[in-house]
Amino acid sequence: MEIKVLKNVLDKNMNQAEQNRQALMKHNVKMVNFISSPGAGKTTLLEKTIPTLQETMNVAVIEGDAFTSKDAERLQQFNIPIVQINTEGTCHLDSSSIESAFAELDLQELDIILTENVGNLICPTAFDLGEDFRIAVLSTTEGDDKPAKYPMLFRQARAVVLNKADLLPYIDFDNETFKKDLQDLNPNLQVFETSSTLGTGLWNWVEWLEVALEKEVKRV
Amino acid sequence: MEIKVLKNVLDKNMNQAEQNRQALMKHNVKMVNFISSPGAGKTTLLEKTIPTLQETMNVAVIEGDAFTSKDAERLQQFNIPIVQINTEGTCHLDSSSIESAFAELDLQELDIILTENVGNLICPTAFDLGEDFRIAVLSTTEGDDKPAKYPMLFRQARAVVLNKADLLPYIDFDNETFKKDLQDLNPNLQVFETSSTLGTGLWNWVEWLEVALEKEVKRV
């Protein structure tokens, strides 16, 4: 019975995700779902990504947090629509919370929605939000073994951003193991090594993201 | 209906946890539940903690992982009983998986069971395993805002081990915010700052753990 109920929850989520996808397509809006462990640097990556996207696109953010609106507050500087979803301890965003967020946004006016999921490497992977694709963010300090230990996200993601590269000189991180495990899980995965603190690797990442969003980018 | 089923799952878990607790008491075994994000350093902390405990106690480990037995393999060097639980993508250990692990251990011969939960700062907090207490492990690189953002664990834990202290010189980490947020959440929480890499802070932590385990420690 428990398994049947879980299946119902996931089916219901999938149906709503499909409706979200239709709504996005109707308004020609792309949506990206950022997933990582707590503290991998999703918000900092968004802080470094939004200014470039903003030059040519109308960007909005949906912020998922178990509690607090700390991350949303950090993004207020960009003067873009931000919808905070507090899951009240639930470990992931779901498609019905995204539907509620859509109601607070003017989709007609948007090009891109960046969705920051709750910090969790497992649960968010089971819940389709209706996004175009997923981005895995991993910090170097979490260790090179994480793709093998938490394979779901790395199988699903379009790209991995390996963040906090500035700390590589101070830690044990075997880039070869990391890359090989990723290749075994998902040969099409794009891998970017960034340091949001130093600003390295960000240009390649944002440029790739713009192309992946398939939006006509006319930089002035 | 979904809420009712969730309640049933949690009730069932709590009943089994109580039975686990009885089994532990019967054999005078203490059990500790280590909870953290992926890559915070739980396994490395165990590697540094077990040798001292081993001097005076019979130690066993229950290793919870979504997939792989990488962590269990790292602990095989200590020649202690280790039971691997693969949750197959489920985001936490539960009390029935611990009951199965007990069946593989000779409780009569043990003093301490160290349980390493699945890397996740949210889900494991809802599942009592029958442990005596919980330890939160947080790495400095996850950021000083984690207690406020993920309060459940920090409310429940007996102690926090702030790991990867050797990286503090290279990152932004406001110790004052961190300590104040912990104090607000849980005034009785013990806080240890450790670097498993450099070996700093470990002695205070292990000494405290031995006292918290309330075992008669006769060091030779």
Short mmCIF file of C-alpha atoms in Angstrom, two decimals:
data_model
loop_
_atom_site.label_atom_id
_atom_site.label_comp_id
_atom_site.label_asym_id
_atom_site.label_seq_id
_atom_site.Cartn_x
_atom_site.Cartn_y
_atom_site.Cartn_z
CA MET A 1 0.00 0.00 0.00
CA GLU A 2 2.81 2.44 0.84
CA ILE A 3 4.41 1.76 -2.52
CA LYS A 4 1.10 2.35 -4.29
CA VAL A 5 0.71 5.71 -2.55
CA LEU A 6 4.25 6.72 -3.47
CA LYS A 7 3.45 5.82 -7.08
CA ASN A 8 0.31 7.99 -6.87
CA VAL A 9 2.36 10.91 -5.54
CA LEU A 10 4.89 10.54 -8.36
CA ASP A 11 2.16 10.11 -11.02
CA LYS A 12 0.37 13.20 -9.78
CA ASN A 13 3.66 15.10 -9.80
CA MET A 14 4.39 13.95 -13.36
CA ASN A 15 0.97 15.07 -14.61
CA GLN A 16 1.38 18.53 -13.08
CA ALA A 17 4.94 18.72 -14.44
CA GLU A 18 3.56 18.10 -17.92
CA GLN A 19 1.09 20.95 -17.43
CA ASN A 20 3.93 23.21 -16.26
CA ARG A 21 5.87 22.25 -19.38
CA GLN A 22 2.90 23.17 -21.58
CA ALA A 23 2.57 26.54 -19.83
CA LEU A 24 6.28 27.24 -20.36
CA MET A 25 6.12 26.25 -24.04
CA LYS A 26 3.05 28.39 -24.64
CA HIS A 27 4.95 31.45 -23.45
CA ASN A 28 8.29 30.36 -24.92
CA VAL A 29 9.94 30.31 -21.48
CA LYS A 30 12.79 27.92 -20.65
CA MET A 31 13.21 26.55 -17.14
CA VAL A 32 16.35 25.09 -15.55
CA ASN A 33 16.37 23.06 -12.32
CA PHE A 34 19.57 23.46 -10.23
CA ILE A 35 20.17 20.55 -7.84
CA SER A 36 22.99 19.98 -5.32
CA SER A 37 23.86 19.10 -1.74
CA PRO A 38 23.46 21.83 0.88
CA GLY A 39 26.24 24.41 0.56
CA ALA A 40 27.61 23.34 -2.83
CA GLY A 41 27.25 26.92 -4.04
CA LYS A 42 24.02 27.03 -6.08
CA THR A 43 23.09 30.54 -4.93
CA THR A 44 26.59 31.91 -5.49
CA LEU A 45 26.60 30.33 -8.97
CA LEU A 46 23.27 32.03 -9.71
CA GLU A 47 24.72 35.33 -8.44
CA LYS A 48 27.52 34.94 -10.99
CA THR A 49 25.28 33.70 -13.81
CA ILE A 50 22.32 36.07 -13.68
CA PRO A 51 24.15 39.31 -14.65
CA THR A 52 25.26 37.86 -18.00
CA LEU A 53 21.89 36.27 -18.78
CA GLN A 54 20.18 39.51 -17.82
CA GLU A 55 21.99 41.38 -20.59
CA THR A 56 19.88 39.67 -23.22
CA MET A 57 17.00 37.90 -21.45
CA ASN A 58 14.26 38.43 -18.91
CA VAL A 59 15.20 36.19 -16.02
CA ALA A 60 13.16 35.04 -13.00
CA VAL A 61 14.15 32.79 -10.10
CA ILE A 62 12.14 30.26 -8.10
CA GLU A 63 13.90 29.66 -4.78
CA GLY A 64 13.26 26.38 -2.97
CA ASP A 65 14.26 26.18 0.67
CA ALA A 66 13.20 23.99 3.55
CA PHE A 67 13.07 27.13 5.70
CA THR A 68 14.20 30.80 5.51
CA SER A 69 14.42 33.15 2.53
CA LYS A 70 18.16 33.78 2.89
CA ASP A 71 18.98 32.73 -0.69
CA ALA A 72 16.18 34.81 -2.21
CA GLU A 73 17.42 37.84 -0.26
CA ARG A 74 20.90 37.38 -1.75
CA LEU A 75 19.41 37.57 -5.27
CA GLN A 76 17.29 40.67 -4.69
CA GLN A 77 20.18 42.86 -5.89
CA PHE A 78 19.37 41.88 -9.50
CA ASN A 79 15.92 43.41 -9.49
CA ILE A 80 14.29 40.38 -11.09
CA PRO A 81 11.12 38.50 -10.11
CA ILE A 82 11.91 35.97 -7.36
CA VAL A 83 9.36 33.57 -5.90
CA GLN A 84 10.27 31.93 -2.59
CA ILE A 85 8.91 28.44 -1.92
CA ASN A 86 9.40 27.20 1.64
CA THR A 87 8.85 23.47 1.74
CA GLU A 88 8.61 23.50 5.57
CA GLY A 89 11.05 20.66 5.98
CA THR A 90 10.08 18.70 2.87
CA CYS A 91 13.22 17.62 1.08
CA HIS A 92 12.49 18.72 -2.51
CA LEU A 93 10.42 21.00 -4.74
CA ASP A 94 7.50 19.41 -6.57
CA SER A 95 5.57 20.40 -9.67
CA SER A 96 2.53 21.74 -7.80
CA SER A 97 4.71 24.18 -5.84
CA ILE A 98 6.11 25.33 -9.20
CA GLU A 99 2.57 25.79 -10.53
CA SER A 100 1.86 28.07 -7.53
CA ALA A 101 5.05 29.99 -8.30
CA PHE A 102 3.97 30.44 -11.94
CA ALA A 103 0.83 32.16 -10.64
CA GLU A 104 3.09 34.83 -9.10
CA LEU A 105 5.08 35.37 -12.29
CA ASP A 106 4.13 36.98 -15.60
CA LEU A 107 5.28 34.18 -17.90
CA GLN A 108 4.47 36.30 -20.95
CA GLU A 109 7.23 38.71 -19.93
CA LEU A 110 9.90 36.08 -19.19
CA ASP A 111 12.53 34.21 -21.19
CA ILE A 112 14.15 32.09 -18.49
CA ILE A 113 13.25 30.71 -15.07
CA LEU A 114 16.12 29.48 -12.92
CA THR A 115 14.86 27.14 -10.22
CA GLU A 116 17.06 26.50 -7.19
CA ASN A 117 15.95 23.29 -5.55
CA VAL A 118 16.21 22.40 -1.84
CA GLY A 119 19.78 21.33 -0.95
CA ASN A 120 19.60 17.57 -1.34
CA LEU A 121 21.38 15.18 -3.70
CA ILE A 122 18.68 12.49 -3.63
CA CYS A 123 15.02 13.50 -3.28
CA PRO A 124 14.79 16.28 -5.91
CA THR A 125 15.88 13.81 -8.59
CA ALA A 126 12.54 11.95 -8.33
CA PHE A 127 10.40 15.05 -8.91
CA ASP A 128 10.02 16.44 -12.42
CA LEU A 129 9.10 20.13 -12.18
CA GLY A 130 8.42 20.56 -15.90
CA GLU A 131 11.91 22.00 -16.46
CA ASP A 132 13.79 21.84 -19.77
CA PHE A 133 16.84 20.36 -18.11
CA ARG A 134 18.71 19.87 -14.83
CA ILE A 135 22.08 21.16 -13.76
CA ALA A 136 24.05 19.33 -11.07
CA VAL A 137 26.23 21.54 -8.89
CA LEU A 138 28.93 19.78 -6.89
CA SER A 139 31.61 21.40 -4.75
CA THR A 140 35.14 20.01 -4.90
CA THR A 141 35.15 19.71 -1.10
CA GLU A 142 32.34 17.13 -1.20
CA GLY A 143 34.78 14.69 -2.78
CA ASP A 144 35.42 12.92 -6.07
CA ASP A 145 33.32 9.90 -5.03
CA LYS A 146 29.95 11.68 -5.08
CA PRO A 147 28.85 10.80 -8.65
CA ALA A 148 29.29 7.08 -7.91
CA LYS A 149 27.58 7.35 -4.52
CA TYR A 150 24.66 9.52 -5.70
CA PRO A 151 24.30 8.48 -9.35
CA MET A 152 20.69 9.55 -10.00
CA LEU A 153 21.33 13.26 -10.47
CA PHE A 154 24.44 12.75 -12.59
CA ARG A 155 22.55 10.40 -14.91
CA GLN A 156 19.79 12.98 -15.41
CA ALA A 157 21.73 16.23 -15.59
CA ARG A 158 22.61 18.04 -18.81
CA ALA A 159 25.72 19.50 -17.17
CA VAL A 160 27.74 19.38 -13.95
CA VAL A 161 29.26 22.49 -12.47
CA LEU A 162 32.18 21.46 -10.26
CA ASN A 163 32.33 24.49 -8.00
CA LYS A 164 34.88 25.73 -5.41
CA ALA A 165 37.75 24.82 -7.75
CA ASP A 166 39.86 27.39 -5.87
CA LEU A 167 40.03 24.90 -2.96
CA LEU A 168 41.51 22.07 -5.07
CA PRO A 169 45.11 22.83 -3.96
CA TYR A 170 44.12 22.23 -0.32
CA ILE A 171 42.15 18.99 -0.62
CA ASP A 172 42.36 15.43 -1.95
CA PHE A 173 40.30 15.34 -5.11
CA ASP A 174 41.09 12.86 -7.86
CA ASN A 175 39.92 14.54 -11.06
CA GLU A 176 40.51 11.35 -13.05
CA THR A 177 38.20 9.25 -10.85
CA PHE A 178 35.61 12.02 -10.90
CA LYS A 179 35.63 12.37 -14.69
CA LYS A 180 35.69 8.61 -15.30
CA ASP A 181 32.73 7.99 -12.98
CA LEU A 182 30.77 10.76 -14.70
CA GLN A 183 31.63 9.35 -18.12
CA ASP A 184 30.41 5.90 -17.03
CA LEU A 185 27.14 7.33 -15.71
CA ASN A 186 26.39 9.78 -18.50
CA PRO A 187 28.70 10.09 -21.53
CA ASN A 188 26.89 13.22 -22.79
CA LEU A 189 27.34 15.20 -19.62
CA GLN A 190 29.07 18.58 -19.93
CA VAL A 191 31.48 19.31 -17.08
CA PHE A 192 32.49 22.82 -16.02
CA GLU A 193 35.03 23.61 -13.34
CA THR A 194 34.31 26.94 -11.70
CA SER A 195 35.30 29.07 -8.79
CA SER A 196 32.57 31.54 -8.00
CA THR A 197 34.96 33.20 -5.55
CA LEU A 198 37.80 33.76 -8.03
CA GLY A 199 35.51 34.05 -11.04
CA THR A 200 37.31 31.33 -12.99
CA GLY A 201 35.48 29.04 -15.42
CA LEU A 202 32.30 31.08 -15.27
CA TRP A 203 32.45 32.43 -18.79
CA ASN A 204 32.53 28.95 -20.39
CA TRP A 205 29.64 27.87 -18.20
CA VAL A 206 27.39 30.85 -18.93
CA GLU A 207 28.17 30.72 -22.64
CA TRP A 208 27.22 27.04 -22.74
CA LEU A 209 24.05 27.75 -20.73
CA GLU A 210 22.95 30.42 -23.17
CA VAL A 211 23.33 28.01 -26.09
CA ALA A 212 21.57 25.23 -24.16
CA LEU A 213 18.65 27.57 -23.51
CA GLU A 214 18.23 27.87 -27.28
CA LYS A 215 17.30 31.50 -26.95
CA GLU A 216 18.33 33.98 -29.56
CA VAL A 217 21.04 35.88 -27.73
CA LYS A 218 21.84 39.23 -29.28
CA ARG A 219 24.61 40.74 -27.24
CA VAL A 220 24.98 44.47 -27.76
CA MET B 1 -4.73 10.19 2.51
CA GLU B 2 -1.07 10.82 1.64
CA ILE B 3 -0.58 12.48 5.01
CA LYS B 4 -2.21 9.56 6.78
CA VAL B 5 0.10 7.09 5.05
CA LEU B 6 3.16 9.19 5.94
CA LYS B 7 1.99 9.15 9.54
CA ASN B 8 1.67 5.35 9.35
CA VAL B 9 5.21 5.07 7.99
CA LEU B 10 6.57 7.25 10.78
CA ASP B 11 4.53 5.44 13.46
CA LYS B 12 5.75 2.08 12.22
CA ASN B 13 9.31 3.41 12.21
CA MET B 14 8.95 4.71 15.75
CA ASN B 15 7.64 1.37 17.04
CA GLN B 16 10.55 -0.51 15.49
CA ALA B 17 12.98 2.12 16.81
CA GLU B 18 11.64 1.46 20.31
CA GLN B 19 12.27 -2.27 19.83
CA ASN B 20 15.81 -1.52 18.62
CA ARG B 21 16.33 0.62 21.73
CA GLN B 22 15.18 -2.26 23.94
CA ALA B 23 17.56 -4.66 22.20
CA LEU B 24 20.46 -2.25 22.69
CA MET B 25 19.64 -1.72 26.38
CA LYS B 26 19.32 -5.44 26.96
CA HIS B 27 22.89 -5.92 25.77
CA ASN B 28 24.20 -2.64 27.20
CA VAL B 29 25.17 -1.37 23.76
CA LYS B 30 25.13 2.36 22.93
CA MET B 31 24.30 3.53 19.40
CA VAL B 32 25.16 6.88 17.80
CA ASN B 33 23.57 8.18 14.57
CA PHE B 34 25.89 10.38 12.46
CA ILE B 35 24.00 12.69 10.08
CA SER B 36 25.33 15.21 7.54
CA SER B 37 25.17 16.43 3.95
CA PRO B 38 27.00 14.36 1.32
CA GLY B 39 30.74 14.90 1.59
CA ALA B 40 30.82 16.64 4.98
CA GLY B 41 33.37 14.11 6.18
CA LYS B 42 31.43 11.55 8.25
CA THR B 43 33.53 8.60 7.10
CA THR B 44 36.83 10.43 7.63
CA LEU B 45 35.65 11.46 11.10
CA LEU B 46 34.86 7.80 11.86
CA GLU B 47 38.32 6.81 10.57
CA LYS B 48 39.83 9.23 13.09
CA THR B 49 37.45 8.32 15.94
CA ILE B 50 37.41 4.51 15.82
CA PRO B 51 41.08 3.87 16.78
CA THR B 52 40.71 5.67 20.13
CA LEU B 53 37.33 4.08 20.93
CA GLN B 54 38.75 0.69 19.96
CA GLU B 55 41.37 0.93 22.72
CA THR B 56 38.72 0.38 25.38
CA MET B 57 35.52 -0.72 23.64
CA ASN B 58 34.17 -3.18 21.13
CA VAL B 59 33.01 -1.06 18.22
CA ALA B 60 30.80 -1.90 15.22
CA VAL B 61 29.66 0.27 12.33
CA ILE B 62 26.41 0.32 10.36
CA GLU B 63 27.03 2.05 7.03
CA GLY B 64 24.06 3.62 5.25
CA ASP B 65 24.52 4.52 1.59
CA ALA B 66 22.13 5.07 -1.28
CA PHE B 67 24.44 2.96 -3.43
CA THR B 68 28.00 1.51 -3.28
CA SER B 69 29.97 0.20 -0.31
CA LYS B 70 32.85 2.70 -0.70
CA ASP B 71 32.58 4.00 2.87
CA ALA B 72 32.42 0.52 4.42
CA GLU B 73 35.54 -0.44 2.44
CA ARG B 74 37.40 2.55 3.90
CA LEU B 75 36.65 1.28 7.43
CA GLN B 76 37.69 -2.33 6.86
CA GLN B 77 41.23 -1.48 8.03
CA PHE B 78 39.98 -1.48 11.65
CA ASN B 79 39.00 -5.11 11.66
CA ILE B 80 35.63 -4.44 13.29
CA PRO B 81 32.15 -5.70 12.34
CA ILE B 82 30.68 -3.50 9.59
CA VAL B 83 27.19 -3.94 8.17
CA GLN B 84 26.46 -2.21 4.86
CA ILE B 85 22.90 -1.05 4.21
CA ASN B 86 22.22 0.10 0.65
CA THR B 87 18.97 2.04 0.59
CA GLU B 88 18.81 1.81 -3.24
CA GLY B 89 18.16 5.50 -3.68
CA THR B 90 16.06 6.02 -0.55
CA CYS B 91 17.24 9.14 1.22
CA HIS B 92 17.67 7.88 4.81
CA LEU B 93 18.12 4.86 7.06
CA ASP B 94 15.05 3.61 8.93
CA SER B 95 14.62 1.51 12.04
CA SER B 96 13.72 -1.68 10.18
CA SER B 97 16.97 -1.56 8.19
CA ILE B 98 18.78 -1.20 11.54
CA GLU B 99 16.89 -4.22 12.89
CA SER B 100 18.18 -6.23 9.89
CA ALA B 101 21.70 -4.98 10.62
CA PHE B 102 21.39 -6.09 14.28
CA ALA B 103 20.71 -9.60 12.99
CA GLU B 104 24.20 -9.58 11.42
CA LEU B 105 25.90 -8.38 14.61
CA ASP B 106 26.58 -10.10 17.90
CA LEU B 107 25.15 -7.44 20.22
CA GLN B 108 26.31 -9.38 23.27
CA GLU B 109 29.92 -8.80 22.20
CA LEU B 110 29.58 -5.07 21.45
CA ASP B 111 29.83 -1.83 23.43
CA ILE B 112 29.20 0.75 20.71
CA ILE B 113 27.53 0.93 17.31
CA LEU B 114 28.40 3.92 15.14
CA THR B 115 25.74 4.40 12.47
CA GLU B 116 26.62 6.50 9.43
CA ASN B 117 23.41 7.68 7.80
CA VAL B 118 22.86 8.43 4.10
CA GLY B 119 24.30 11.85 3.17
CA ASN B 120 21.28 14.11 3.58
CA LEU B 121 20.59 17.02 5.94
CA ILE B 122 16.79 16.64 5.90
CA CYS B 123 15.24 13.16 5.58
CA PRO B 124 17.27 11.22 8.20
CA THR B 125 16.08 13.65 10.88
CA ALA B 126 12.52 12.26 10.66
CA PHE B 127 13.56 8.64 11.25
CA ASP B 128 14.43 7.48 14.76
CA LEU B 129 16.68 4.42 14.51
CA GLY B 130 16.62 3.63 18.23
CA GLU B 131 19.95 5.40 18.76
CA ASP B 132 21.05 6.97 22.05
CA PHE B 133 21.83 10.29 20.36
CA ARG B 134 22.60 12.01 17.08
CA ILE B 135 25.75 13.80 15.96
CA ALA B 136 25.56 16.46 13.27
CA VAL B 137 28.62 16.74 11.06
CA LEU B 138 28.94 19.94 9.04
CA SER B 139 31.88 20.97 6.88
CA THR B 140 33.05 24.58 7.00
CA THR B 141 32.80 24.76 3.21
CA GLU B 142 29.02 24.23 3.34
CA GLY B 143 28.69 27.68 4.89
CA ASP B 144 27.77 29.32 8.19
CA ASP B 145 24.08 29.60 7.19
CA LYS B 146 23.33 25.87 7.27
CA PRO B 147 21.97 25.59 10.84
CA ALA B 148 19.37 28.29 10.11
CA LYS B 149 18.47 26.77 6.74
CA TYR B 150 18.31 23.15 7.94
CA PRO B 151 17.31 23.55 11.59
CA MET B 152 15.85 20.07 12.27
CA LEU B 153 19.13 18.23 12.71
CA PHE B 154 20.73 20.96 14.80
CA ARG B 155 17.72 21.00 17.15
CA GLN B 156 17.98 17.23 17.66
CA ALA B 157 21.72 16.67 17.83
CA ARG B 158 23.70 16.20 21.02
CA ALA B 159 26.81 17.68 19.36
CA VAL B 160 27.96 19.29 16.12
CA VAL B 161 31.30 18.50 14.61
CA LEU B 162 32.35 21.40 12.39
CA ASN B 163 34.76 19.59 10.10
CA LYS B 164 37.31 20.75 7.49
CA ALA B 165 38.44 23.56 9.82
CA ASP B 166 41.77 23.55 7.90
CA LEU B 167 39.92 25.24 5.00
CA LEU B 168 38.68 28.20 7.10
CA PRO B 169 41.56 30.49 5.97
CA TYR B 170 40.43 30.09 2.33
CA ILE B 171 36.67 30.62 2.66
CA ASP B 172 34.08 33.06 4.00
CA PHE B 173 32.72 31.55 7.20
CA ASP B 174 31.33 33.73 9.94
CA ASN B 175 31.90 31.78 13.14
CA GLU B 176 29.84 34.27 15.14
CA THR B 177 26.73 33.80 12.97
CA PHE B 178 27.23 30.05 13.03
CA LYS B 179 27.54 29.85 16.82
CA LYS B 180 24.70 32.29 17.44
CA ASP B 181 22.31 30.38 15.15
CA LEU B 182 23.22 27.11 16.88
CA GLN B 183 22.70 28.69 20.29
CA ASP B 184 19.25 29.93 19.23
CA LEU B 185 18.27 26.50 17.93
CA ASN B 186 19.72 24.37 20.71
CA PRO B 187 21.43 25.97 23.73
CA ASN B 188 22.72 22.59 25.01
CA LEU B 189 24.53 21.67 21.81
CA GLN B 190 28.23 20.86 22.09
CA VAL B 191 30.31 22.25 19.23
CA PHE B 192 33.64 20.79 18.14
CA GLU B 193 35.85 22.25 15.44
CA THR B 194 37.95 19.58 13.77
CA SER B 195 40.20 18.98 10.84
CA SER B 196 40.37 15.30 10.08
CA THR B 197 43.15 16.08 7.59
CA LEU B 198 45.40 17.93 10.05
CA GLY B 199 44.18 15.97 13.07
CA THR B 200 43.25 19.11 15.03
CA GLY B 201 40.35 19.15 17.48
CA LEU B 202 39.90 15.40 17.34
CA TRP B 203 41.06 14.66 20.86
CA ASN B 204 38.44 16.95 22.47
CA TRP B 205 35.77 15.40 20.30
CA VAL B 206 36.64 11.78 21.05
CA GLU B 207 37.06 12.47 24.76
CA TRP B 208 33.62 14.07 24.87
CA LEU B 209 32.13 11.17 22.89
CA GLU B 210 33.52 8.63 25.34
CA VAL B 211 31.93 10.47 28.26
CA ALA B 212 28.64 10.87 26.35
CA LEU B 213 28.59 7.12 25.71
CA GLU B 214 28.57 6.64 29.49
CA LYS B 215 30.79 3.62 29.17
CA GLU B 216 33.36 2.88 31.76
CA VAL B 217 36.54 3.74 29.90
CA LYS B 218 39.66 2.28 31.47
CA ARG B 219 42.54 3.49 29.38
CA VAL B 220 45.71 1.47 29.95
#
